[in-house]
Amino acid sequence: MFQAVLLEAAGLYFSEGYTAIPLGLDTSGRPKRPLPVAWQQTPHDWNKIATQPWPRAHGLGIVLGEASSNLAVMDLDDEDMAGLVLAKCYKTRAVKTVRGRAHVYVREEEPSASRVVPVMWR
């Protein structure tokens, strides 16, 4: 039942231009591990998305980059900063993660490579 809801949500994301994949549990029991092999190459193609291993899913992830209209994410790992950003960004694509932190989603004109940018605050 839950897996059917995840697949339905994947369809809704697909209709908005995003590519979703099923997630399994990591070693800490959190739904963070991509289930498909070569998930980074998942195209924005409903037939490919719908045939992923959704029956084993415990969560849903979004493939970033070209597969999702150049979607990028800022991953905020400090809980205090994440709370502040979520309070201020309620009208944006910002979500609270399963660990109480935040992801802020943006669309780039051109996809960029992943990088870590330390930010000092307070």
Backbone atoms as SQL, in Angstrom:
CREATE TABLE atoms (id INTEGER PRIMARY KEY, chain TEXT, resi INTEGER, resn TEXT, atom TEXT, x REAL, y REAL, z REAL);
INSERT INTO atoms VALUES
  (1, 'A', 1, 'MET', 'N', 0.823, -1.196, 0.000),
  (2, 'A', 1, 'MET', 'CA', 0.000, 0.000, 0.000),
  (3, 'A', 1, 'MET', 'C', 0.868, 1.262, 0.000),
  (4, 'A', 2, 'PHE', 'N', 1.809, 1.363, 0.940),
  (5, 'A', 2, 'PHE', 'CA', 2.688, 2.528, 1.030),
  (6, 'A', 2, 'PHE', 'C', 3.483, 2.705, -0.264),
  (7, 'A', 3, 'GLN', 'N', 3.944, 1.592, -0.841),
  (8, 'A', 3, 'GLN', 'CA', 4.722, 1.656, -2.072),
  (9, 'A', 3, 'GLN', 'C', 3.885, 2.201, -3.224),
  (10, 'A', 4, 'ALA', 'N', 2.587, 1.886, -3.239),
  (11, 'A', 4, 'ALA', 'CA', 1.699, 2.426, -4.274),
  (12, 'A', 4, 'ALA', 'C', 1.576, 3.942, -4.133),
  (13, 'A', 5, 'VAL', 'N', 1.551, 4.418, -2.901),
  (14, 'A', 5, 'VAL', 'CA', 1.496, 5.864, -2.664),
  (15, 'A', 5, 'VAL', 'C', 2.781, 6.527, -3.158),
  (16, 'A', 6, 'LEU', 'N', 3.924, 5.884, -2.938),
  (17, 'A', 6, 'LEU', 'CA', 5.194, 6.433, -3.412),
  (18, 'A', 6, 'LEU', 'C', 5.225, 6.492, -4.933),
  (19, 'A', 7, 'LEU', 'N', 4.736, 5.446, -5.590),
  (20, 'A', 7, 'LEU', 'CA', 4.702, 5.442, -7.047),
  (21, 'A', 7, 'LEU', 'C', 3.761, 6.537, -7.563),
  (22, 'A', 8, 'GLU', 'N', 2.640, 6.710, -6.895),
  (23, 'A', 8, 'GLU', 'CA', 1.713, 7.784, -7.274),
  (24, 'A', 8, 'GLU', 'C', 2.385, 9.151, -7.107),
  (25, 'A', 9, 'ALA', 'N', 3.118, 9.328, -6.023),
  (26, 'A', 9, 'ALA', 'CA', 3.842, 10.587, -5.800),
  (27, 'A', 9, 'ALA', 'C', 4.901, 10.781, -6.889),
  (28, 'A', 10, 'ALA', 'N', 5.565, 9.695, -7.290),
  (29, 'A', 10, 'ALA', 'CA', 6.547, 9.780, -8.375),
  (30, 'A', 10, 'ALA', 'C', 5.883, 10.283, -9.649),
  (31, 'A', 11, 'GLY', 'N', 4.651, 9.838, -9.898),
  (32, 'A', 11, 'GLY', 'CA', 3.904, 10.303, -11.064),
  (33, 'A', 11, 'GLY', 'C', 3.588, 11.790, -10.988),
  (34, 'A', 12, 'LEU', 'N', 3.261, 12.258, -9.801),
  (35, 'A', 12, 'LEU', 'CA', 2.992, 13.687, -9.620),
  (36, 'A', 12, 'LEU', 'C', 4.266, 14.501, -9.839),
  (37, 'A', 13, 'TYR', 'N', 5.372, 14.018, -9.281),
  (38, 'A', 13, 'TYR', 'CA', 6.648, 14.695, -9.513),
  (39, 'A', 13, 'TYR', 'C', 6.981, 14.696, -11.002),
  (40, 'A', 14, 'PHE', 'N', 6.759, 13.567, -11.672),
  (41, 'A', 14, 'PHE', 'CA', 7.026, 13.446, -13.103),
  (42, 'A', 14, 'PHE', 'C', 6.254, 14.511, -13.887),
  (43, 'A', 15, 'SER', 'N', 4.987, 14.702, -13.529),
  (44, 'A', 15, 'SER', 'CA', 4.155, 15.682, -14.244),
  (45, 'A', 15, 'SER', 'C', 4.656, 17.115, -14.048),
  (46, 'A', 16, 'GLU', 'N', 5.448, 17.340, -13.000),
  (47, 'A', 16, 'GLU', 'CA', 6.037, 18.663, -12.751),
  (48, 'A', 16, 'GLU', 'C', 7.448, 18.785, -13.337),
  (49, 'A', 17, 'GLY', 'N', 7.928, 17.718, -13.994),
  (50, 'A', 17, 'GLY', 'CA', 9.238, 17.768, -14.627),
  (51, 'A', 17, 'GLY', 'C', 10.373, 17.160, -13.822),
  (52, 'A', 18, 'TYR', 'N', 10.041, 16.449, -12.728),
  (53, 'A', 18, 'TYR', 'CA', 11.066, 15.853, -11.870),
  (54, 'A', 18, 'TYR', 'C', 11.095, 14.335, -12.031),
  (55, 'A', 19, 'THR', 'N', 12.270, 13.758, -11.891),
  (56, 'A', 19, 'THR', 'CA', 12.457, 12.318, -11.991),
  (57, 'A', 19, 'THR', 'C', 12.665, 11.745, -10.593),
  (58, 'A', 20, 'ALA', 'N', 11.758, 10.869, -10.174),
  (59, 'A', 20, 'ALA', 'CA', 11.824, 10.268, -8.836),
  (60, 'A', 20, 'ALA', 'C', 12.279, 8.818, -8.933),
  (61, 'A', 21, 'ILE', 'N', 12.952, 8.373, -7.880),
  (62, 'A', 21, 'ILE', 'CA', 13.386, 6.971, -7.776),
  (63, 'A', 21, 'ILE', 'C', 13.016, 6.442, -6.389),
  (64, 'A', 22, 'PRO', 'N', 12.860, 5.104, -6.279),
  (65, 'A', 22, 'PRO', 'CA', 12.564, 4.517, -4.971),
  (66, 'A', 22, 'PRO', 'C', 13.820, 4.435, -4.104),
  (67, 'A', 23, 'LEU', 'N', 13.628, 4.654, -2.811),
  (68, 'A', 23, 'LEU', 'CA', 14.727, 4.571, -1.855),
  (69, 'A', 23, 'LEU', 'C', 14.502, 3.415, -0.886),
  (70, 'A', 24, 'GLY', 'N', 15.595, 2.731, -0.545),
  (71, 'A', 24, 'GLY', 'CA', 15.578, 1.709, 0.482),
  (72, 'A', 24, 'GLY', 'C', 16.188, 2.271, 1.750),
  (73, 'A', 25, 'LEU', 'N', 16.216, 1.452, 2.784),
  (74, 'A', 25, 'LEU', 'CA', 16.762, 1.895, 4.076),
  (75, 'A', 25, 'LEU', 'C', 18.280, 1.829, 4.068),
  (76, 'A', 26, 'ASP', 'N', 18.921, 2.819, 4.690),
  (77, 'A', 26, 'ASP', 'CA', 20.371, 2.789, 4.855),
  (78, 'A', 26, 'ASP', 'C', 20.698, 1.976, 6.112),
  (79, 'A', 27, 'THR', 'N', 21.956, 1.924, 6.494),
  (80, 'A', 27, 'THR', 'CA', 22.355, 1.115, 7.646),
  (81, 'A', 27, 'THR', 'C', 21.796, 1.637, 8.964),
  (82, 'A', 28, 'SER', 'N', 21.322, 2.889, 8.974),
  (83, 'A', 28, 'SER', 'CA', 20.705, 3.463, 10.169),
  (84, 'A', 28, 'SER', 'C', 19.187, 3.351, 10.158),
  (85, 'A', 29, 'GLY', 'N', 18.640, 2.687, 9.125),
  (86, 'A', 29, 'GLY', 'CA', 17.196, 2.513, 9.043),
  (87, 'A', 29, 'GLY', 'C', 16.449, 3.692, 8.453),
  (88, 'A', 30, 'ARG', 'N', 17.176, 4.599, 7.798),
  (89, 'A', 30, 'ARG', 'CA', 16.536, 5.760, 7.175),
  (90, 'A', 30, 'ARG', 'C', 16.351, 5.512, 5.683),
  (91, 'A', 31, 'PRO', 'N', 15.256, 5.993, 5.092),
  (92, 'A', 31, 'PRO', 'CA', 15.028, 5.792, 3.659),
  (93, 'A', 31, 'PRO', 'C', 15.891, 6.735, 2.820),
  (94, 'A', 32, 'LYS', 'N', 17.163, 6.342, 2.636),
  (95, 'A', 32, 'LYS', 'CA', 18.110, 7.220, 1.943),
  (96, 'A', 32, 'LYS', 'C', 18.908, 6.516, 0.848),
  (97, 'A', 33, 'ARG', 'N', 18.757, 5.196, 0.698),
  (98, 'A', 33, 'ARG', 'CA', 19.595, 4.436, -0.227),
  (99, 'A', 33, 'ARG', 'C', 18.856, 4.201, -1.549),
  (100, 'A', 34, 'PRO', 'N', 19.371, 4.738, -2.668),
  (101, 'A', 34, 'PRO', 'CA', 18.715, 4.492, -3.952),
  (102, 'A', 34, 'PRO', 'C', 18.668, 2.993, -4.263),
  (103, 'A', 35, 'LEU', 'N', 17.504, 2.502, -4.653),
  (104, 'A', 35, 'LEU', 'CA', 17.349, 1.089, -4.986),
  (105, 'A', 35, 'LEU', 'C', 17.769, 0.749, -6.414),
  (106, 'A', 36, 'PRO', 'N', 17.521, 1.605, -7.397),
  (107, 'A', 36, 'PRO', 'CA', 17.896, 1.239, -8.765),
  (108, 'A', 36, 'PRO', 'C', 19.408, 1.226, -8.967),
  (109, 'A', 37, 'VAL', 'N', 19.861, 0.294, -9.784),
  (110, 'A', 37, 'VAL', 'CA', 21.256, 0.280, -10.210),
  (111, 'A', 37, 'VAL', 'C', 21.424, 1.447, -11.186),
  (112, 'A', 38, 'ALA', 'N', 22.544, 2.133, -11.128),
  (113, 'A', 38, 'ALA', 'CA', 22.836, 3.273, -12.006),
  (114, 'A', 38, 'ALA', 'C', 21.731, 4.325, -11.933),
  (115, 'A', 39, 'TRP', 'N', 21.269, 4.604, -10.723),
  (116, 'A', 39, 'TRP', 'CA', 20.168, 5.545, -10.534),
  (117, 'A', 39, 'TRP', 'C', 20.483, 6.945, -11.065),
  (118, 'A', 40, 'GLN', 'N', 21.765, 7.314, -11.086),
  (119, 'A', 40, 'GLN', 'CA', 22.138, 8.653, -11.558),
  (120, 'A', 40, 'GLN', 'C', 21.777, 8.853, -13.029),
  (121, 'A', 41, 'GLN', 'N', 21.686, 7.771, -13.782),
  (122, 'A', 41, 'GLN', 'CA', 21.361, 7.858, -15.203),
  (123, 'A', 41, 'GLN', 'C', 19.868, 7.674, -15.494),
  (124, 'A', 42, 'THR', 'N', 19.028, 7.678, -14.468),
  (125, 'A', 42, 'THR', 'CA', 17.593, 7.520, -14.685),
  (126, 'A', 42, 'THR', 'C', 17.086, 8.703, -15.504),
  (127, 'A', 43, 'PRO', 'N', 16.518, 8.443, -16.687),
  (128, 'A', 43, 'PRO', 'CA', 16.029, 9.550, -17.513),
  (129, 'A', 43, 'PRO', 'C', 14.635, 10.001, -17.093),
  (130, 'A', 44, 'HIS', 'N', 14.233, 11.144, -17.605),
  (131, 'A', 44, 'HIS', 'CA', 12.867, 11.640, -17.364),
  (132, 'A', 44, 'HIS', 'C', 11.948, 10.918, -18.360),
  (133, 'A', 45, 'ASP', 'N', 11.658, 9.672, -18.027),
  (134, 'A', 45, 'ASP', 'CA', 10.873, 8.790, -18.893),
  (135, 'A', 45, 'ASP', 'C', 9.978, 7.964, -17.979),
  (136, 'A', 46, 'TRP', 'N', 8.662, 8.166, -18.079),
  (137, 'A', 46, 'TRP', 'CA', 7.751, 7.517, -17.146),
  (138, 'A', 46, 'TRP', 'C', 7.870, 6.001, -17.177),
  (139, 'A', 47, 'ASN', 'N', 8.068, 5.396, -18.344),
  (140, 'A', 47, 'ASN', 'CA', 8.196, 3.933, -18.417),
  (141, 'A', 47, 'ASN', 'C', 9.396, 3.443, -17.615),
  (142, 'A', 48, 'LYS', 'N', 10.490, 4.184, -17.650),
  (143, 'A', 48, 'LYS', 'CA', 11.687, 3.817, -16.866),
  (144, 'A', 48, 'LYS', 'C', 11.438, 4.021, -15.372),
  (145, 'A', 49, 'ILE', 'N', 10.764, 5.093, -15.022),
  (146, 'A', 49, 'ILE', 'CA', 10.487, 5.386, -13.612),
  (147, 'A', 49, 'ILE', 'C', 9.511, 4.372, -13.029),
  (148, 'A', 50, 'ALA', 'N', 8.438, 4.083, -13.750),
  (149, 'A', 50, 'ALA', 'CA', 7.379, 3.191, -13.252),
  (150, 'A', 50, 'ALA', 'C', 7.861, 1.758, -13.061),
  (151, 'A', 51, 'THR', 'N', 8.918, 1.355, -13.772),
  (152, 'A', 51, 'THR', 'CA', 9.401, -0.026, -13.661),
  (153, 'A', 51, 'THR', 'C', 10.557, -0.167, -12.674),
  (154, 'A', 52, 'GLN', 'N', 10.838, 0.885, -11.908),
  (155, 'A', 52, 'GLN', 'CA', 11.854, 0.797, -10.854),
  (156, 'A', 52, 'GLN', 'C', 11.325, -0.109, -9.733),
  (157, 'A', 53, 'PRO', 'N', 12.170, -0.536, -8.803),
  (158, 'A', 53, 'PRO', 'CA', 11.729, -1.459, -7.735),
  (159, 'A', 53, 'PRO', 'C', 10.886, -0.801, -6.640),
  (160, 'A', 54, 'TRP', 'N', 9.767, -0.204, -7.016),
  (161, 'A', 54, 'TRP', 'CA', 8.874, 0.458, -6.062),
  (162, 'A', 54, 'TRP', 'C', 8.305, -0.483, -5.008),
  (163, 'A', 55, 'PRO', 'N', 8.066, -1.783, -5.309),
  (164, 'A', 55, 'PRO', 'CA', 7.534, -2.669, -4.257),
  (165, 'A', 55, 'PRO', 'C', 8.449, -2.809, -3.030),
  (166, 'A', 56, 'ARG', 'N', 9.743, -2.500, -3.183),
  (167, 'A', 56, 'ARG', 'CA', 10.686, -2.584, -2.060),
  (168, 'A', 56, 'ARG', 'C', 10.978, -1.215, -1.446),
  (169, 'A', 57, 'ALA', 'N', 10.325, -0.166, -1.921),
  (170, 'A', 57, 'ALA', 'CA', 10.649, 1.205, -1.516),
  (171, 'A', 57, 'ALA', 'C', 10.181, 1.531, -0.104),
  (172, 'A', 58, 'HIS', 'N', 10.994, 2.341, 0.571),
  (173, 'A', 58, 'HIS', 'CA', 10.651, 2.903, 1.879),
  (174, 'A', 58, 'HIS', 'C', 10.627, 4.425, 1.819),
  (175, 'A', 59, 'GLY', 'N', 10.963, 4.963, 0.658),
  (176, 'A', 59, 'GLY', 'CA', 10.987, 6.409, 0.484),
  (177, 'A', 59, 'GLY', 'C', 11.137, 6.744, -0.988),
  (178, 'A', 60, 'LEU', 'N', 11.192, 8.031, -1.266),
  (179, 'A', 60, 'LEU', 'CA', 11.264, 8.519, -2.637),
  (180, 'A', 60, 'LEU', 'C', 12.359, 9.568, -2.706),
  (181, 'A', 61, 'GLY', 'N', 13.194, 9.473, -3.728),
  (182, 'A', 61, 'GLY', 'CA', 14.252, 10.458, -3.934),
  (183, 'A', 61, 'GLY', 'C', 14.086, 11.110, -5.292),
  (184, 'A', 62, 'ILE', 'N', 14.630, 12.291, -5.441),
  (185, 'A', 62, 'ILE', 'CA', 14.574, 13.018, -6.705),
  (186, 'A', 62, 'ILE', 'C', 15.973, 13.010, -7.317),
  (187, 'A', 63, 'VAL', 'N', 16.062, 12.609, -8.581),
  (188, 'A', 63, 'VAL', 'CA', 17.326, 12.649, -9.314),
  (189, 'A', 63, 'VAL', 'C', 17.560, 14.099, -9.719),
  (190, 'A', 64, 'LEU', 'N', 18.695, 14.630, -9.367),
  (191, 'A', 64, 'LEU', 'CA', 19.002, 16.031, -9.676),
  (192, 'A', 64, 'LEU', 'C', 19.576, 16.160, -11.083),
  (193, 'A', 65, 'GLY', 'N', 19.744, 17.383, -11.537),
  (194, 'A', 65, 'GLY', 'CA', 20.372, 17.642, -12.827),
  (195, 'A', 65, 'GLY', 'C', 19.398, 17.597, -13.986),
  (196, 'A', 66, 'GLU', 'N', 19.914, 17.209, -15.142),
  (197, 'A', 66, 'GLU', 'CA', 19.130, 17.235, -16.371),
  (198, 'A', 66, 'GLU', 'C', 17.857, 16.396, -16.297),
  (199, 'A', 67, 'ALA', 'N', 17.898, 15.282, -15.594),
  (200, 'A', 67, 'ALA', 'CA', 16.717, 14.404, -15.498),
  (201, 'A', 67, 'ALA', 'C', 15.537, 15.093, -14.830),
  (202, 'A', 68, 'SER', 'N', 15.813, 16.163, -14.099),
  (203, 'A', 68, 'SER', 'CA', 14.763, 16.901, -13.390),
  (204, 'A', 68, 'SER', 'C', 14.826, 18.396, -13.706),
  (205, 'A', 69, 'SER', 'N', 14.966, 18.694, -14.993),
  (206, 'A', 69, 'SER', 'CA', 14.949, 20.095, -15.453),
  (207, 'A', 69, 'SER', 'C', 15.992, 20.954, -14.746),
  (208, 'A', 70, 'ASN', 'N', 17.207, 20.404, -14.608),
  (209, 'A', 70, 'ASN', 'CA', 18.329, 21.109, -13.968),
  (210, 'A', 70, 'ASN', 'C', 18.070, 21.454, -12.506),
  (211, 'A', 71, 'LEU', 'N', 17.359, 20.579, -11.811),
  (212, 'A', 71, 'LEU', 'CA', 17.122, 20.769, -10.389),
  (213, 'A', 71, 'LEU', 'C', 18.423, 20.556, -9.621),
  (214, 'A', 72, 'ALA', 'N', 18.678, 21.436, -8.674),
  (215, 'A', 72, 'ALA', 'CA', 19.849, 21.323, -7.798),
  (216, 'A', 72, 'ALA', 'C', 19.362, 21.471, -6.363),
  (217, 'A', 73, 'VAL', 'N', 20.191, 21.057, -5.401),
  (218, 'A', 73, 'VAL', 'CA', 19.786, 21.135, -4.002),
  (219, 'A', 73, 'VAL', 'C', 20.922, 21.689, -3.161),
  (220, 'A', 74, 'MET', 'N', 20.544, 22.508, -2.191),
  (221, 'A', 74, 'MET', 'CA', 21.472, 22.927, -1.151),
  (222, 'A', 74, 'MET', 'C', 21.116, 22.090, 0.069),
  (223, 'A', 75, 'ASP', 'N', 22.065, 21.330, 0.556),
  (224, 'A', 75, 'ASP', 'CA', 21.869, 20.421, 1.677),
  (225, 'A', 75, 'ASP', 'C', 22.390, 21.101, 2.936),
  (226, 'A', 76, 'LEU', 'N', 21.491, 21.462, 3.839),
  (227, 'A', 76, 'LEU', 'CA', 21.867, 22.166, 5.065),
  (228, 'A', 76, 'LEU', 'C', 21.951, 21.163, 6.212),
  (229, 'A', 77, 'ASP', 'N', 23.153, 20.924, 6.696),
  (230, 'A', 77, 'ASP', 'CA', 23.357, 19.898, 7.713),
  (231, 'A', 77, 'ASP', 'C', 23.324, 20.402, 9.146),
  (232, 'A', 78, 'ASP', 'N', 23.292, 21.685, 9.356),
  (233, 'A', 78, 'ASP', 'CA', 23.196, 22.231, 10.704),
  (234, 'A', 78, 'ASP', 'C', 21.707, 22.389, 11.046),
  (235, 'A', 79, 'GLU', 'N', 21.263, 21.745, 12.119),
  (236, 'A', 79, 'GLU', 'CA', 19.837, 21.759, 12.465),
  (237, 'A', 79, 'GLU', 'C', 19.307, 23.159, 12.760),
  (238, 'A', 80, 'ASP', 'N', 20.082, 23.992, 13.462),
  (239, 'A', 80, 'ASP', 'CA', 19.630, 25.351, 13.758),
  (240, 'A', 80, 'ASP', 'C', 19.488, 26.172, 12.480),
  (241, 'A', 81, 'MET', 'N', 20.496, 26.079, 11.605),
  (242, 'A', 81, 'MET', 'CA', 20.434, 26.806, 10.350),
  (243, 'A', 81, 'MET', 'C', 19.279, 26.290, 9.493),
  (244, 'A', 82, 'ALA', 'N', 19.099, 24.972, 9.469),
  (245, 'A', 82, 'ALA', 'CA', 18.011, 24.387, 8.687),
  (246, 'A', 82, 'ALA', 'C', 16.659, 24.908, 9.170),
  (247, 'A', 83, 'GLY', 'N', 16.458, 24.973, 10.486),
  (248, 'A', 83, 'GLY', 'CA', 15.208, 25.482, 11.034),
  (249, 'A', 83, 'GLY', 'C', 14.955, 26.927, 10.645),
  (250, 'A', 84, 'LEU', 'N', 16.000, 27.727, 10.696),
  (251, 'A', 84, 'LEU', 'CA', 15.872, 29.131, 10.319),
  (252, 'A', 84, 'LEU', 'C', 15.533, 29.269, 8.833),
  (253, 'A', 85, 'VAL', 'N', 16.224, 28.521, 8.001),
  (254, 'A', 85, 'VAL', 'CA', 15.968, 28.579, 6.554),
  (255, 'A', 85, 'VAL', 'C', 14.562, 28.095, 6.237),
  (256, 'A', 86, 'LEU', 'N', 14.133, 27.018, 6.860),
  (257, 'A', 86, 'LEU', 'CA', 12.786, 26.509, 6.605),
  (258, 'A', 86, 'LEU', 'C', 11.718, 27.526, 7.022),
  (259, 'A', 87, 'ALA', 'N', 11.951, 28.224, 8.118),
  (260, 'A', 87, 'ALA', 'CA', 10.991, 29.237, 8.575),
  (261, 'A', 87, 'ALA', 'C', 10.916, 30.416, 7.604),
  (262, 'A', 88, 'LYS', 'N', 12.031, 30.756, 6.996),
  (263, 'A', 88, 'LYS', 'CA', 12.078, 31.902, 6.084),
  (264, 'A', 88, 'LYS', 'C', 11.721, 31.526, 4.646),
  (265, 'A', 89, 'CYS', 'N', 11.866, 30.272, 4.296),
  (266, 'A', 89, 'CYS', 'CA', 11.689, 29.840, 2.901),
  (267, 'A', 89, 'CYS', 'C', 10.421, 29.024, 2.693),
  (268, 'A', 90, 'TYR', 'N', 9.378, 29.321, 3.448),
  (269, 'A', 90, 'TYR', 'CA', 8.172, 28.505, 3.367),
  (270, 'A', 90, 'TYR', 'C', 7.485, 28.580, 2.007),
  (271, 'A', 91, 'LYS', 'N', 7.815, 29.579, 1.180),
  (272, 'A', 91, 'LYS', 'CA', 7.201, 29.685, -0.144),
  (273, 'A', 91, 'LYS', 'C', 8.098, 29.114, -1.241),
  (274, 'A', 92, 'THR', 'N', 9.215, 28.514, -0.870),
  (275, 'A', 92, 'THR', 'CA', 10.134, 27.945, -1.857),
  (276, 'A', 92, 'THR', 'C', 10.058, 26.424, -1.802),
  (277, 'A', 93, 'ARG', 'N', 10.897, 25.809, -2.586),
  (278, 'A', 93, 'ARG', 'CA', 10.991, 24.355, -2.573),
  (279, 'A', 93, 'ARG', 'C', 11.989, 23.936, -1.496),
  (280, 'A', 94, 'ALA', 'N', 11.637, 24.117, -0.247),
  (281, 'A', 94, 'ALA', 'CA', 12.487, 23.738, 0.869),
  (282, 'A', 94, 'ALA', 'C', 11.759, 22.689, 1.693),
  (283, 'A', 95, 'VAL', 'N', 12.485, 21.639, 2.090),
  (284, 'A', 95, 'VAL', 'CA', 11.865, 20.560, 2.850),
  (285, 'A', 95, 'VAL', 'C', 12.732, 20.183, 4.040),
  (286, 'A', 96, 'LYS', 'N', 12.078, 19.700, 5.083),
  (287, 'A', 96, 'LYS', 'CA', 12.773, 19.160, 6.244),
  (288, 'A', 96, 'LYS', 'C', 13.139, 17.712, 5.927),
  (289, 'A', 97, 'THR', 'N', 14.383, 17.331, 6.205),
  (290, 'A', 97, 'THR', 'CA', 14.831, 15.975, 5.925),
  (291, 'A', 97, 'THR', 'C', 14.481, 15.038, 7.081),
  (292, 'A', 98, 'VAL', 'N', 14.671, 13.740, 6.871),
  (293, 'A', 98, 'VAL', 'CA', 14.356, 12.759, 7.917),
  (294, 'A', 98, 'VAL', 'C', 15.253, 12.929, 9.140),
  (295, 'A', 99, 'ARG', 'N', 16.373, 13.625, 9.012),
  (296, 'A', 99, 'ARG', 'CA', 17.283, 13.856, 10.133),
  (297, 'A', 99, 'ARG', 'C', 17.075, 15.227, 10.771),
  (298, 'A', 100, 'GLY', 'N', 15.990, 15.939, 10.387),
  (299, 'A', 100, 'GLY', 'CA', 15.700, 17.232, 10.998),
  (300, 'A', 100, 'GLY', 'C', 16.506, 18.376, 10.429),
  (301, 'A', 101, 'ARG', 'N', 17.067, 18.180, 9.273),
  (302, 'A', 101, 'ARG', 'CA', 17.840, 19.233, 8.623),
  (303, 'A', 101, 'ARG', 'C', 17.028, 19.748, 7.443),
  (304, 'A', 102, 'ALA', 'N', 17.676, 20.295, 6.410),
  (305, 'A', 102, 'ALA', 'CA', 16.877, 20.852, 5.317),
  (306, 'A', 102, 'ALA', 'C', 17.547, 20.667, 3.962),
  (307, 'A', 103, 'HIS', 'N', 16.713, 20.604, 2.948),
  (308, 'A', 103, 'HIS', 'CA', 17.129, 20.680, 1.554),
  (309, 'A', 103, 'HIS', 'C', 16.379, 21.854, 0.928),
  (310, 'A', 104, 'VAL', 'N', 17.112, 22.706, 0.240),
  (311, 'A', 104, 'VAL', 'CA', 16.511, 23.817, -0.498),
  (312, 'A', 104, 'VAL', 'C', 16.775, 23.541, -1.971),
  (313, 'A', 105, 'TYR', 'N', 15.693, 23.405, -2.732),
  (314, 'A', 105, 'TYR', 'CA', 15.800, 23.065, -4.151),
  (315, 'A', 105, 'TYR', 'C', 15.723, 24.312, -5.014),
  (316, 'A', 106, 'VAL', 'N', 16.571, 24.355, -6.041),
  (317, 'A', 106, 'VAL', 'CA', 16.587, 25.449, -7.010),
  (318, 'A', 106, 'VAL', 'C', 16.767, 24.848, -8.402),
  (319, 'A', 107, 'ARG', 'N', 16.367, 25.604, -9.408),
  (320, 'A', 107, 'ARG', 'CA', 16.624, 25.201, -10.791),
  (321, 'A', 107, 'ARG', 'C', 17.744, 26.075, -11.335),
  (322, 'A', 108, 'GLU', 'N', 18.717, 25.423, -11.947),
  (323, 'A', 108, 'GLU', 'CA', 19.850, 26.132, -12.536),
  (324, 'A', 108, 'GLU', 'C', 19.618, 26.317, -14.034),
  (325, 'A', 109, 'GLU', 'N', 20.209, 27.363, -14.597),
  (326, 'A', 109, 'GLU', 'CA', 20.132, 27.528, -16.046),
  (327, 'A', 109, 'GLU', 'C', 20.896, 26.411, -16.737),
  (328, 'A', 110, 'GLU', 'N', 22.056, 26.072, -16.208),
  (329, 'A', 110, 'GLU', 'CA', 22.884, 24.976, -16.705),
  (330, 'A', 110, 'GLU', 'C', 23.222, 24.079, -15.517),
  (331, 'A', 111, 'PRO', 'N', 23.178, 22.755, -15.694),
  (332, 'A', 111, 'PRO', 'CA', 23.516, 21.889, -14.561),
  (333, 'A', 111, 'PRO', 'C', 24.971, 22.083, -14.135),
  (334, 'A', 112, 'SER', 'N', 25.217, 22.004, -12.848),
  (335, 'A', 112, 'SER', 'CA', 26.571, 22.182, -12.337),
  (336, 'A', 112, 'SER', 'C', 27.015, 20.921, -11.603),
  (337, 'A', 113, 'ALA', 'N', 28.319, 20.812, -11.430),
  (338, 'A', 113, 'ALA', 'CA', 28.882, 19.669, -10.704),
  (339, 'A', 113, 'ALA', 'C', 28.612, 19.830, -9.211),
  (340, 'A', 114, 'SER', 'N', 28.539, 18.710, -8.525),
  (341, 'A', 114, 'SER', 'CA', 28.364, 18.709, -7.070),
  (342, 'A', 114, 'SER', 'C', 29.601, 19.303, -6.401),
  (343, 'A', 115, 'ARG', 'N', 29.387, 20.044, -5.334),
  (344, 'A', 115, 'ARG', 'CA', 30.522, 20.576, -4.586),
  (345, 'A', 115, 'ARG', 'C', 30.091, 20.883, -3.155),
  (346, 'A', 116, 'VAL', 'N', 31.064, 20.898, -2.280),
  (347, 'A', 116, 'VAL', 'CA', 30.820, 21.223, -0.874),
  (348, 'A', 116, 'VAL', 'C', 31.298, 22.652, -0.654),
  (349, 'A', 117, 'VAL', 'N', 30.429, 23.462, -0.070),
  (350, 'A', 117, 'VAL', 'CA', 30.781, 24.845, 0.239),
  (351, 'A', 117, 'VAL', 'C', 30.485, 25.055, 1.718),
  (352, 'A', 118, 'PRO', 'N', 31.519, 25.045, 2.560),
  (353, 'A', 118, 'PRO', 'CA', 31.285, 25.289, 3.979),
  (354, 'A', 118, 'PRO', 'C', 30.809, 26.719, 4.213),
  (355, 'A', 119, 'VAL', 'N', 29.803, 26.863, 5.047),
  (356, 'A', 119, 'VAL', 'CA', 29.272, 28.179, 5.389),
  (357, 'A', 119, 'VAL', 'C', 29.345, 28.342, 6.899),
  (358, 'A', 120, 'MET', 'N', 29.980, 29.422, 7.327),
  (359, 'A', 120, 'MET', 'CA', 30.067, 29.716, 8.758),
  (360, 'A', 120, 'MET', 'C', 29.005, 30.754, 9.063),
  (361, 'A', 121, 'TRP', 'N', 28.251, 30.530, 10.138),
  (362, 'A', 121, 'TRP', 'CA', 27.247, 31.505, 10.542),
  (363, 'A', 121, 'TRP', 'C', 27.202, 31.546, 12.048),
  (364, 'A', 122, 'ARG', 'N', 26.632, 32.596, 12.565),
  (365, 'A', 122, 'ARG', 'CA', 26.574, 32.895, 13.998),
  (366, 'A', 122, 'ARG', 'C', 27.966, 33.127, 14.504);
